Structure formats: C-alpha cells, structure tokens
C-alpha cells in the first residue's frame, strides 16, 4: 500500500474509532489496553457491548497495522519527494 493510501485508510478508520470513543467516553488506546489486560471482562455478559468491543478492537488493530506500515515507509523516504502536492484551482 502506498503512503497516501495508508493515510486515507487511517483517517477513515479514525472516524470509525471516534464513534466508539464518543459513545463510551474513552480513547481507543486506553480501551484497547484495558481490553487486552482483561479489565473489561465484566462487560462480556452484555450483547451490545460485547459486539461493540469486538468491532472496536478490530478497527483499532487495523489502524495500528496501517500506522506501523506508514511509519516504516515514511522513515525510508524523503518527505519532500513523498508529498502529494496538488495545484490549487
């Protein structure tokens, strides 16, 4: 995936993450850490939160993979050459 494609996809994922962050009142990074450490197990009994948490986790993990790919690519490129400059009309 090209850098600009990664940026677009990450922004789309961030919009989806924002919906969960606003609904549950915590940032995705904190949610993910709590979920992975087992601190949210008591919510497994609730169908809505279990489904939401599963989707939220998946979206966040996809965002993390895209972020890692972006970071790896950007470190090996000249930023001036990577910029997609488009003319203003």
CSV table of C-alpha atoms in Angstrom, one decimal:
chain,number,residue,atom,x,y,z
A,1,UNK,CA,0.0,0.0,0.0
A,2,UNK,CA,1.3,3.4,-0.9
A,3,UNK,CA,1.8,6.1,1.8
A,4,UNK,CA,-1.1,8.2,0.6
A,5,UNK,CA,-3.4,5.2,0.6
A,6,UNK,CA,-2.3,4.4,4.2
A,7,UNK,CA,-3.1,7.9,5.2
A,8,UNK,CA,-6.5,7.9,3.6
A,9,UNK,CA,-7.4,4.5,5.2
A,10,UNK,CA,-6.1,5.5,8.6
A,11,UNK,CA,-8.3,8.6,8.5
A,12,UNK,CA,-11.3,6.5,7.6
A,13,UNK,CA,-10.5,4.2,10.5
A,14,UNK,CA,-10.1,7.1,12.9
A,15,UNK,CA,-13.6,8.4,12.0
A,16,UNK,CA,-15.0,5.0,12.9
A,17,UNK,CA,-12.9,4.9,16.1
A,18,UNK,CA,-14.2,8.3,17.1
A,19,UNK,CA,-17.8,6.9,17.1
A,20,UNK,CA,-16.9,4.4,19.8
A,21,UNK,CA,-14.7,6.9,21.7
A,22,UNK,CA,-17.7,9.3,21.9
A,23,UNK,CA,-20.1,6.5,22.8
A,24,UNK,CA,-18.0,5.1,25.6
A,25,UNK,CA,-16.1,8.2,26.7
A,26,UNK,CA,-12.6,6.8,26.4
A,27,UNK,CA,-9.8,6.9,23.8
A,28,UNK,CA,-9.2,3.8,21.7
A,29,UNK,CA,-5.7,3.4,23.0
A,30,UNK,CA,-7.0,3.2,26.6
A,31,UNK,CA,-9.9,1.0,25.7
A,32,UNK,CA,-7.5,-1.4,23.9
A,33,UNK,CA,-5.1,-1.6,26.8
A,34,UNK,CA,-7.9,-2.3,29.3
A,35,UNK,CA,-9.5,-4.9,27.0
A,36,UNK,CA,-6.2,-6.7,26.4
A,37,UNK,CA,-5.4,-6.8,30.1
A,38,UNK,CA,-8.8,-8.3,30.9
A,39,UNK,CA,-10.1,-5.3,32.8
A,40,UNK,CA,-13.3,-5.2,30.7
A,41,UNK,CA,-14.4,-8.9,31.2
A,42,UNK,CA,-17.4,-7.9,33.2
A,43,UNK,CA,-19.0,-6.4,30.0
A,44,UNK,CA,-18.9,-9.8,28.2
A,45,UNK,CA,-22.4,-10.5,29.7
A,46,UNK,CA,-23.9,-7.7,27.6
A,47,UNK,CA,-24.5,-8.4,23.9
A,48,UNK,CA,-24.3,-4.8,22.8
A,49,UNK,CA,-21.0,-4.0,24.5
A,50,UNK,CA,-19.5,-7.4,23.5
A,51,UNK,CA,-20.4,-6.8,19.8
A,52,UNK,CA,-19.2,-3.1,20.0
A,53,UNK,CA,-16.0,-4.1,21.8
A,54,UNK,CA,-15.2,-6.7,19.2
A,55,UNK,CA,-15.7,-4.3,16.3
A,56,UNK,CA,-13.8,-1.5,18.2
A,57,UNK,CA,-10.9,-3.8,18.8
A,58,UNK,CA,-10.8,-5.0,15.2
A,59,UNK,CA,-10.9,-1.4,13.9
A,60,UNK,CA,-8.2,-0.3,16.3
A,61,UNK,CA,-5.9,-3.3,15.4
A,62,UNK,CA,-6.3,-2.5,11.7
A,63,UNK,CA,-5.4,1.2,12.5
A,64,UNK,CA,-2.3,0.0,14.4
A,65,UNK,CA,-1.2,-2.1,11.4
A,66,UNK,CA,-1.7,0.7,9.0
A,67,UNK,CA,0.1,3.1,11.3
A,68,UNK,CA,3.1,0.7,11.6
A,69,UNK,CA,3.2,0.3,7.8
A,70,UNK,CA,3.1,4.1,7.4
A,71,UNK,CA,5.9,4.7,9.9
A,72,UNK,CA,8.1,2.0,8.3
A,73,UNK,CA,7.6,3.5,4.9
A,74,UNK,CA,8.0,7.2,5.8
A,75,UNK,CA,11.3,6.5,7.6
A,76,UNK,CA,12.8,5.3,4.4
A,77,UNK,CA,11.7,8.1,2.1
A,78,UNK,CA,12.5,11.7,1.5
A,79,UNK,CA,9.4,13.6,2.8
A,80,UNK,CA,9.7,16.3,0.1
A,81,UNK,CA,9.5,13.6,-2.5
A,82,UNK,CA,6.6,11.9,-0.8
A,83,UNK,CA,4.3,14.9,-0.6
A,84,UNK,CA,1.4,14.8,-3.0
A,85,UNK,CA,1.2,18.5,-3.9
A,86,UNK,CA,-1.8,19.3,-6.0
A,87,UNK,CA,-2.4,22.6,-7.7
A,88,UNK,CA,-5.0,24.9,-6.1
A,89,UNK,CA,-7.7,25.9,-8.6
